[in-house]
GROMACS .gro file of N, CA and C in nm:
model
  402
    1MET      N    1   6.399  -1.803   5.400
    1MET     CA    2   6.446  -1.939   5.410
    1MET      C    3   6.330  -2.033   5.378
    2ILE      N    4   6.363  -2.145   5.314
    2ILE     CA    5   6.264  -2.248   5.283
    2ILE      C    6   6.278  -2.359   5.385
    3LEU      N    7   6.168  -2.398   5.445
    3LEU     CA    8   6.166  -2.511   5.538
    3LEU      C    9   6.096  -2.627   5.470
    4LEU      N   10   6.167  -2.737   5.453
    4LEU     CA   11   6.108  -2.859   5.401
    4LEU      C   12   6.072  -2.946   5.521
    5ASN      N   13   5.942  -2.963   5.541
    5ASN     CA   14   5.893  -3.035   5.657
    5ASN      C   15   5.849  -3.175   5.615
    6PHE      N   16   5.928  -3.275   5.651
    6PHE     CA   17   5.899  -3.414   5.620
    6PHE      C   18   5.836  -3.485   5.739
    7SER      N   19   5.785  -3.410   5.834
    7SER     CA   20   5.728  -3.468   5.956
    7SER      C   21   5.589  -3.411   5.980
    8HIS      N   22   5.546  -3.414   6.104
    8HIS     CA   23   5.414  -3.361   6.140
    8HIS      C   24   5.409  -3.211   6.115
    9PRO      N   25   5.291  -3.157   6.090
    9PRO     CA   26   5.279  -3.012   6.070
    9PRO      C   27   5.335  -2.936   6.191
   10LEU      N   28   5.404  -2.827   6.164
   10LEU     CA   29   5.462  -2.747   6.270
   10LEU      C   30   5.363  -2.642   6.318
   11THR      N   31   5.367  -2.614   6.446
   11THR     CA   32   5.280  -2.512   6.504
   11THR      C   33   5.338  -2.374   6.478
   12SER      N   34   5.257  -2.273   6.499
   12SER     CA   35   5.306  -2.134   6.486
   12SER      C   36   5.420  -2.109   6.584
   13SER      N   37   5.408  -2.161   6.704
   13SER     CA   38   5.512  -2.144   6.805
   13SER      C   39   5.643  -2.208   6.760
   14GLN      N   40   5.636  -2.327   6.703
   14GLN     CA   41   5.757  -2.394   6.656
   14GLN      C   42   5.822  -2.316   6.542
   15LYS      N   43   5.741  -2.261   6.453
   15LYS     CA   44   5.795  -2.180   6.343
   15LYS      C   45   5.864  -2.055   6.397
   16GLU      N   46   5.804  -1.994   6.498
   16GLU     CA   47   5.866  -1.877   6.561
   16GLU      C   48   5.998  -1.914   6.627
   17GLN      N   49   6.003  -2.030   6.692
   17GLN     CA   50   6.127  -2.076   6.754
   17GLN      C   51   6.235  -2.097   6.648
   18ILE      N   52   6.198  -2.154   6.534
   18ILE     CA   53   6.293  -2.176   6.425
   18ILE      C   54   6.348  -2.043   6.376
   19GLU      N   55   6.260  -1.947   6.356
   19GLU     CA   56   6.305  -1.815   6.310
   19GLU      C   57   6.399  -1.750   6.412
   20ALA      N   58   6.368  -1.764   6.539
   20ALA     CA   59   6.453  -1.706   6.643
   20ALA      C   60   6.591  -1.773   6.646
   21LEU      N   61   6.594  -1.906   6.632
   21LEU     CA   62   6.721  -1.978   6.636
   21LEU      C   63   6.807  -1.955   6.512
   22THR      N   64   6.744  -1.938   6.397
   22THR     CA   65   6.820  -1.919   6.273
   22THR      C   66   6.847  -1.773   6.242
   23GLY      N   67   6.767  -1.684   6.300
   23GLY     CA   68   6.780  -1.542   6.269
   23GLY      C   69   6.730  -1.509   6.130
   24GLN      N   70   6.649  -1.597   6.073
   24GLN     CA   71   6.595  -1.577   5.939
   24GLN      C   72   6.445  -1.602   5.938
   25ALA      N   73   6.376  -1.531   5.851
   25ALA     CA   74   6.232  -1.552   5.835
   25ALA      C   75   6.207  -1.677   5.752
   26LEU      N   76   6.101  -1.746   5.785
   26LEU     CA   77   6.057  -1.860   5.704
   26LEU      C   78   5.972  -1.804   5.590
   27ASP      N   79   6.031  -1.795   5.471
   27ASP     CA   80   5.959  -1.742   5.355
   27ASP      C   81   5.861  -1.843   5.299
   28LYS      N   82   5.897  -1.971   5.311
   28LYS     CA   83   5.814  -2.077   5.255
   28LYS      C   84   5.829  -2.202   5.339
   29VAL      N   85   5.716  -2.264   5.374
   29VAL     CA   86   5.717  -2.393   5.442
   29VAL      C   87   5.649  -2.492   5.350
   30LEU      N   88   5.723  -2.594   5.310
   30LEU     CA   89   5.667  -2.697   5.224
   30LEU      C   90   5.649  -2.824   5.307
   31ASP      N   91   5.524  -2.861   5.329
   31ASP     CA   92   5.494  -2.985   5.401
   31ASP      C   93   5.496  -3.099   5.301
   32VAL      N   94   5.583  -3.196   5.324
   32VAL     CA   95   5.600  -3.309   5.233
   32VAL      C   96   5.557  -3.436   5.306
   33ALA      N   97   5.447  -3.493   5.262
   33ALA     CA   98   5.396  -3.616   5.325
   33ALA      C   99   5.488  -3.733   5.291
   34VAL      N  100   5.533  -3.802   5.394
   34VAL     CA  101   5.624  -3.915   5.376
   34VAL      C  102   5.552  -4.043   5.420
   35HIS      N  103   5.521  -4.126   5.323
   35HIS     CA  104   5.456  -4.255   5.350
   35HIS      C  105   5.522  -4.359   5.261
   36PHE      N  106   5.617  -4.432   5.316
   36PHE     CA  107   5.687  -4.535   5.240
   36PHE      C  108   5.627  -4.672   5.271
   37ASP      N  109   5.621  -4.756   5.171
   37ASP     CA  110   5.575  -4.893   5.186
   37ASP      C  111   5.695  -4.979   5.225
   38ASN      N  112   5.693  -5.037   5.344
   38ASN     CA  113   5.805  -5.118   5.392
   38ASN      C  114   5.829  -5.243   5.309
   39GLN      N  115   5.733  -5.282   5.228
   39GLN     CA  116   5.747  -5.402   5.146
   39GLN      C  117   5.816  -5.373   5.012
   40LEU      N  118   5.837  -5.246   4.981
   40LEU     CA  119   5.899  -5.207   4.855
   40LEU      C  120   6.033  -5.141   4.880
   41PRO      N  121   6.123  -5.143   4.780
   41PRO     CA  122   6.253  -5.075   4.796
   41PRO      C  123   6.234  -4.926   4.823
   42PHE      N  124   6.318  -4.872   4.910
   42PHE     CA  125   6.303  -4.732   4.951
   42PHE      C  126   6.357  -4.631   4.850
   43VAL      N  127   6.463  -4.663   4.778
   43VAL     CA  128   6.522  -4.563   4.688
   43VAL      C  129   6.423  -4.516   4.582
   44PRO      N  130   6.350  -4.605   4.512
   44PRO     CA  131   6.252  -4.554   4.416
   44PRO      C  132   6.142  -4.470   4.482
   45GLN      N  133   6.105  -4.505   4.604
   45GLN     CA  134   6.004  -4.426   4.675
   45GLN      C  135   6.057  -4.288   4.709
   46LEU      N  136   6.186  -4.280   4.746
   46LEU     CA  137   6.248  -4.151   4.774
   46LEU      C  138   6.252  -4.067   4.646
   47GLU      N  139   6.289  -4.128   4.535
   47GLU     CA  140   6.295  -4.055   4.408
   47GLU      C  141   6.158  -3.997   4.372
   48ALA      N  142   6.053  -4.076   4.392
   48ALA     CA  143   5.917  -4.027   4.364
   48ALA      C  144   5.880  -3.913   4.458
   49LEU      N  145   5.918  -3.925   4.584
   49LEU     CA  146   5.891  -3.820   4.683
   49LEU      C  147   5.958  -3.689   4.641
   50MET      N  148   6.084  -3.698   4.601
   50MET     CA  149   6.161  -3.578   4.566
   50MET      C  150   6.106  -3.509   4.441
   51GLU      N  151   6.052  -3.585   4.349
   51GLU     CA  152   5.997  -3.527   4.226
   51GLU      C  153   5.875  -3.439   4.254
   52ASN      N  154   5.813  -3.458   4.368
   52ASN     CA  155   5.694  -3.380   4.403
   52ASN      C  156   5.725  -3.253   4.482
   53ILE      N  157   5.853  -3.228   4.508
   53ILE     CA  158   5.891  -3.106   4.579
   53ILE      C  159   5.912  -2.997   4.474
   54PRO      N  160   5.834  -2.890   4.481
   54PRO     CA  161   5.838  -2.787   4.375
   54PRO      C  162   5.953  -2.687   4.387
   55LEU      N  163   6.076  -2.739   4.378
   55LEU     CA  164   6.194  -2.652   4.379
   55LEU      C  165   6.274  -2.678   4.252
   56SER      N  166   6.326  -2.571   4.196
   56SER     CA  167   6.408  -2.581   4.075
   56SER      C  168   6.551  -2.618   4.115
   57PRO      N  169   6.632  -2.665   4.019
   57PRO     CA  170   6.773  -2.689   4.050
   57PRO      C  171   6.843  -2.565   4.108
   58ALA      N  172   6.810  -2.448   4.056
   58ALA     CA  173   6.871  -2.325   4.108
   58ALA      C  174   6.830  -2.301   4.253
   59GLN      N  175   6.705  -2.328   4.288
   59GLN     CA  176   6.660  -2.311   4.426
   59GLN      C  177   6.732  -2.410   4.519
   60TRP      N  178   6.745  -2.536   4.475
   60TRP     CA  179   6.814  -2.636   4.557
   60TRP      C  180   6.956  -2.589   4.589
   61GLN      N  181   7.021  -2.525   4.494
   61GLN     CA  182   7.161  -2.490   4.512
   61GLN      C  183   7.183  -2.351   4.572
   62ASN      N  184   7.085  -2.262   4.563
   62ASN     CA  185   7.108  -2.123   4.602
   62ASN      C  186   7.023  -2.071   4.717
   63GLU      N  187   6.908  -2.129   4.739
   63GLU     CA  188   6.819  -2.081   4.846
   63GLU      C  189   6.861  -2.141   4.980
   64PRO      N  190   6.848  -2.065   5.089
   64PRO     CA  191   6.872  -2.124   5.221
   64PRO      C  192   6.759  -2.221   5.254
   65ILE      N  193   6.795  -2.348   5.278
   65ILE     CA  194   6.696  -2.453   5.302
   65ILE      C  195   6.725  -2.517   5.436
   66LEU      N  196   6.619  -2.538   5.513
   66LEU     CA  197   6.623  -2.604   5.643
   66LEU      C  198   6.533  -2.726   5.635
   67ILE      N  199   6.570  -2.835   5.701
   67ILE     CA  200   6.496  -2.960   5.693
   67ILE      C  201   6.441  -2.999   5.830
   68ASN      N  202   6.313  -3.037   5.832
   68ASN     CA  203   6.256  -3.107   5.947
   68ASN      C  204   6.241  -3.250   5.900
   69PRO      N  205   6.332  -3.340   5.943
   69PRO     CA  206   6.337  -3.473   5.884
   69PRO      C  207   6.222  -3.564   5.929
   70PRO      N  208   6.198  -3.670   5.850
   70PRO     CA  209   6.100  -3.769   5.892
   70PRO      C  210   6.154  -3.848   6.011
   71SER      N  211   6.067  -3.915   6.082
   71SER     CA  212   6.110  -3.985   6.203
   71SER      C  213   6.174  -4.120   6.175
   72LEU      N  214   6.146  -4.185   6.063
   72LEU     CA  215   6.204  -4.315   6.036
   72LEU      C  216   6.349  -4.297   5.990
   73ASN      N  217   6.441  -4.356   6.064
   73ASN     CA  218   6.584  -4.332   6.042
   73ASN      C  219   6.631  -4.371   5.902
   74PHE      N  220   6.580  -4.478   5.844
   74PHE     CA  221   6.626  -4.520   5.712
   74PHE      C  222   6.589  -4.417   5.606
   75ILE      N  223   6.468  -4.363   5.616
   75ILE     CA  224   6.424  -4.262   5.521
   75ILE      C  225   6.507  -4.135   5.540
   76THR      N  226   6.532  -4.096   5.664
   76THR     CA  227   6.611  -3.977   5.691
   76THR      C  228   6.752  -3.990   5.634
   77ALA      N  229   6.814  -4.106   5.651
   77ALA     CA  230   6.950  -4.126   5.598
   77ALA      C  231   6.950  -4.112   5.446
   78LEU      N  232   6.854  -4.173   5.379
   78LEU     CA  233   6.844  -4.161   5.233
   78LEU      C  234   6.818  -4.016   5.192
   79LEU      N  235   6.729  -3.951   5.264
   79LEU     CA  236   6.693  -3.813   5.233
   79LEU      C  237   6.814  -3.720   5.245
   80ILE      N  238   6.893  -3.736   5.349
   80ILE     CA  239   7.011  -3.651   5.367
   80ILE      C  240   7.109  -3.671   5.252
   81ALA      N  241   7.129  -3.796   5.209
   81ALA     CA  242   7.218  -3.822   5.096
   81ALA      C  243   7.164  -3.758   4.968
   82GLU      N  244   7.035  -3.772   4.945
   82GLU     CA  245   6.971  -3.713   4.826
   82GLU      C  246   6.984  -3.560   4.828
   83LEU      N  247   6.956  -3.500   4.942
   83LEU     CA  248   6.964  -3.355   4.952
   83LEU      C  249   7.106  -3.305   4.932
   84HIS      N  250   7.204  -3.375   4.985
   84HIS     CA  251   7.343  -3.336   4.965
   84HIS      C  252   7.376  -3.336   4.816
   85GLY      N  253   7.329  -3.436   4.745
   85GLY     CA  254   7.352  -3.442   4.602
   85GLY      C  255   7.289  -3.327   4.527
   86ARG      N  256   7.170  -3.286   4.567
   86ARG     CA  257   7.100  -3.175   4.501
   86ARG      C  258   7.155  -3.039   4.541
   87MET      N  259   7.197  -3.026   4.668
   87MET     CA  260   7.235  -2.896   4.722
   87MET      C  261   7.386  -2.873   4.721
   88GLY      N  262   7.463  -2.979   4.729
   88GLY     CA  263   7.608  -2.966   4.733
   88GLY      C  264   7.664  -2.950   4.873
   89TYR      N  265   7.580  -2.962   4.972
   89TYR     CA  266   7.622  -2.953   5.113
   89TYR      C  267   7.515  -3.019   5.198
   90PHE      N  268   7.546  -3.043   5.324
   90PHE     CA  269   7.448  -3.099   5.416
   90PHE      C  270   7.360  -2.988   5.471
   91ALA      N  271   7.232  -3.000   5.450
   91ALA     CA  272   7.137  -2.900   5.498
   91ALA      C  273   7.123  -2.909   5.650
   92PRO      N  274   7.104  -2.796   5.715
   92PRO     CA  275   7.077  -2.800   5.859
   92PRO      C  276   6.939  -2.863   5.884
   93ILE      N  277   6.927  -2.927   6.000
   93ILE     CA  278   6.800  -2.991   6.034
   93ILE      C  279   6.748  -2.941   6.169
   94VAL      N  280   6.618  -2.951   6.183
   94VAL     CA  281   6.548  -2.911   6.306
   94VAL      C  282   6.542  -3.032   6.399
   95ARG      N  283   6.575  -3.011   6.526
   95ARG     CA  284   6.557  -3.116   6.627
   95ARG      C  285   6.447  -3.071   6.722
   96LEU      N  286   6.342  -3.152   6.729
   96LEU     CA  287   6.233  -3.126   6.822
   96LEU      C  288   6.250  -3.213   6.945
   97ARG      N  289   6.195  -3.168   7.057
   97ARG     CA  290   6.196  -3.249   7.179
   97ARG      C  291   6.063  -3.232   7.249
   98PRO      N  292   6.023  -3.331   7.329
   98PRO     CA  293   5.899  -3.318   7.404
   98PRO      C  294   5.912  -3.206   7.507
   99LYS      N  295   5.803  -3.130   7.523
   99LYS     CA  296   5.799  -3.029   7.629
   99LYS      C  297   5.774  -3.100   7.761
  100ALA      N  298   5.855  -3.069   7.859
  100ALA     CA  299   5.843  -3.133   7.989
  100ALA      C  300   5.706  -3.105   8.051
  101GLY      N  301   5.642  -3.210   8.098
  101GLY     CA  302   5.517  -3.197   8.172
  101GLY      C  303   5.395  -3.160   8.089
  102SER      N  304   5.403  -3.165   7.958
  102SER     CA  305   5.288  -3.124   7.877
  102SER      C  306   5.191  -3.241   7.856
  103LEU      N  307   5.064  -3.211   7.875
  103LEU     CA  308   4.957  -3.308   7.849
  103LEU      C  309   4.851  -3.239   7.768
  104PRO      N  310   4.817  -3.289   7.652
  104PRO     CA  311   4.878  -3.400   7.581
  104PRO      C  312   5.020  -3.363   7.540
  105PRO      N  313   5.098  -3.463   7.493
  105PRO     CA  314   5.237  -3.435   7.457
  105PRO      C  315   5.247  -3.324   7.354
  106GLN      N  316   5.339  -3.231   7.380
  106GLN     CA  317   5.368  -3.123   7.288
  106GLN      C  318   5.519  -3.120   7.264
  107TYR      N  319   5.557  -3.062   7.150
  107TYR     CA  320   5.698  -3.059   7.113
  107TYR      C  321   5.742  -2.916   7.089
  108GLU      N  322   5.868  -2.892   7.126
  108GLU     CA  323   5.929  -2.762   7.105
  108GLU      C  324   6.057  -2.781   7.023
  109VAL      N  325   6.103  -2.674   6.963
  109VAL     CA  326   6.227  -2.680   6.887
  109VAL      C  327   6.343  -2.676   6.987
  110ALA      N  328   6.424  -2.782   6.986
  110ALA     CA  329   6.537  -2.791   7.078
  110ALA      C  330   6.658  -2.717   7.022
  111GLU      N  331   6.686  -2.738   6.893
  111GLU     CA  332   6.803  -2.676   6.831
  111GLU      C  333   6.798  -2.696   6.681
  112ILE      N  334   6.884  -2.622   6.614
  112ILE     CA  335   6.907  -2.641   6.471
  112ILE      C  336   7.044  -2.708   6.461
  113LEU      N  337   7.047  -2.827   6.400
  113LEU     CA  338   7.172  -2.902   6.387
  113LEU      C  339   7.237  -2.869   6.253
  114ASN      N  340   7.354  -2.811   6.258
  114ASN     CA  341   7.427  -2.773   6.137
  114ASN      C  342   7.512  -2.892   6.092
  115LEU      N  343   7.453  -2.977   6.007
  115LEU     CA  344   7.521  -3.099   5.964
  115LEU      C  345   7.647  -3.070   5.885
  116ASN      N  346   7.647  -2.964   5.806
  116ASN     CA  347   7.766  -2.931   5.729
  116ASN      C  348   7.882  -2.893   5.820
  117GLU      N  349   7.851  -2.821   5.927
  117GLU     CA  350   7.955  -2.785   6.025
  117GLU      C  351   8.009  -2.910   6.094
  118VAL      N  352   7.922  -3.004   6.126
  118VAL     CA  353   7.964  -3.130   6.187
  118VAL      C  354   8.058  -3.205   6.091
  119ARG      N  355   8.022  -3.208   5.964
  119ARG     CA  356   8.106  -3.273   5.863
  119ARG      C  357   8.244  -3.208   5.856
  120GLU      N  358   8.248  -3.076   5.850
  120GLU     CA  359   8.376  -3.006   5.840
  120GLU      C  360   8.462  -3.030   5.963
  121ARG      N  361   8.400  -3.032   6.079
  121ARG     CA  362   8.475  -3.057   6.202
  121ARG      C  363   8.530  -3.200   6.203
  122ALA      N  364   8.450  -3.294   6.153
  122ALA     CA  365   8.494  -3.434   6.149
  122ALA      C  366   8.610  -3.454   6.053
  123ARG      N  367   8.617  -3.374   5.948
  123ARG     CA  368   8.727  -3.386   5.852
  123ARG      C  369   8.863  -3.362   5.917
  124THR      N  370   8.865  -3.284   6.024
  124THR     CA  371   8.993  -3.257   6.092
  124THR      C  372   9.044  -3.381   6.165
  125HIS      N  373   8.960  -3.481   6.182
  125HIS     CA  374   8.999  -3.603   6.252
  125HIS      C  375   9.042  -3.715   6.157
  126ARG      N  376   9.048  -3.685   6.028
  126ARG     CA  377   9.088  -3.786   5.931
  126ARG      C  378   9.230  -3.835   5.955
  127TYR      N  379   9.317  -3.741   5.983
  127TYR     CA  380   9.458  -3.775   5.998
  127TYR      C  381   9.504  -3.733   6.136
  128ARG      N  382   9.547  -3.829   6.212
  128ARG     CA  383   9.596  -3.800   6.347
  128ARG      C  384   9.741  -3.844   6.359
  129ASN      N  385   9.813  -3.774   6.442
  129ASN     CA  386   9.952  -3.807   6.470
  129ASN      C  387  10.037  -3.814   6.344
  130GLY      N  388  10.005  -3.732   6.245
  130GLY     CA  389  10.085  -3.729   6.124
  130GLY      C  390  10.060  -3.845   6.029
  131GLU      N  391   9.971  -3.935   6.063
  131GLU     CA  392   9.941  -4.047   5.974
  131GLU      C  393   9.848  -4.001   5.863
  132ASN      N  394   9.868  -4.052   5.745
  132ASN     CA  395   9.779  -4.013   5.635
  132ASN      C  396   9.693  -4.128   5.587
  133GLY      N  397   9.693  -4.236   5.659
  133GLY     CA  398   9.608  -4.348   5.623
  133GLY      C  399   9.666  -4.436   5.515
  134ALA      N  400   9.784  -4.403   5.465
  134ALA     CA  401   9.844  -4.483   5.356
  134ALA      C  402   9.924  -4.597   5.411
   0.00000   0.00000   0.00000
């Protein structure tokens, strides 16, 4: 599995937690530095960021890919849309949480969020009570 890390570097422990939760080995971890200029439009910055990720169109569509998203919500929303366009589905994402009582603050992997599964489940709520929205 390929892990695209758009956040802080992951520790060995966090990588092990990801492998345990997914049941798959991390074959490749690509750390992608995300630094957007708030004074400039975000879409061109996202396009430039994506051009620096060394994956072929075939890899985007066929390799199992997991995402550790950036912390800024606007960039994450754009990134998810971009990835869906390249991959044809919503990639699962890693959710980290602070470890209770850790000093200095440390983070552990809380769960893997299957965005595509969430999308499919939400599709069942499109039509309720026999209404089709027309």
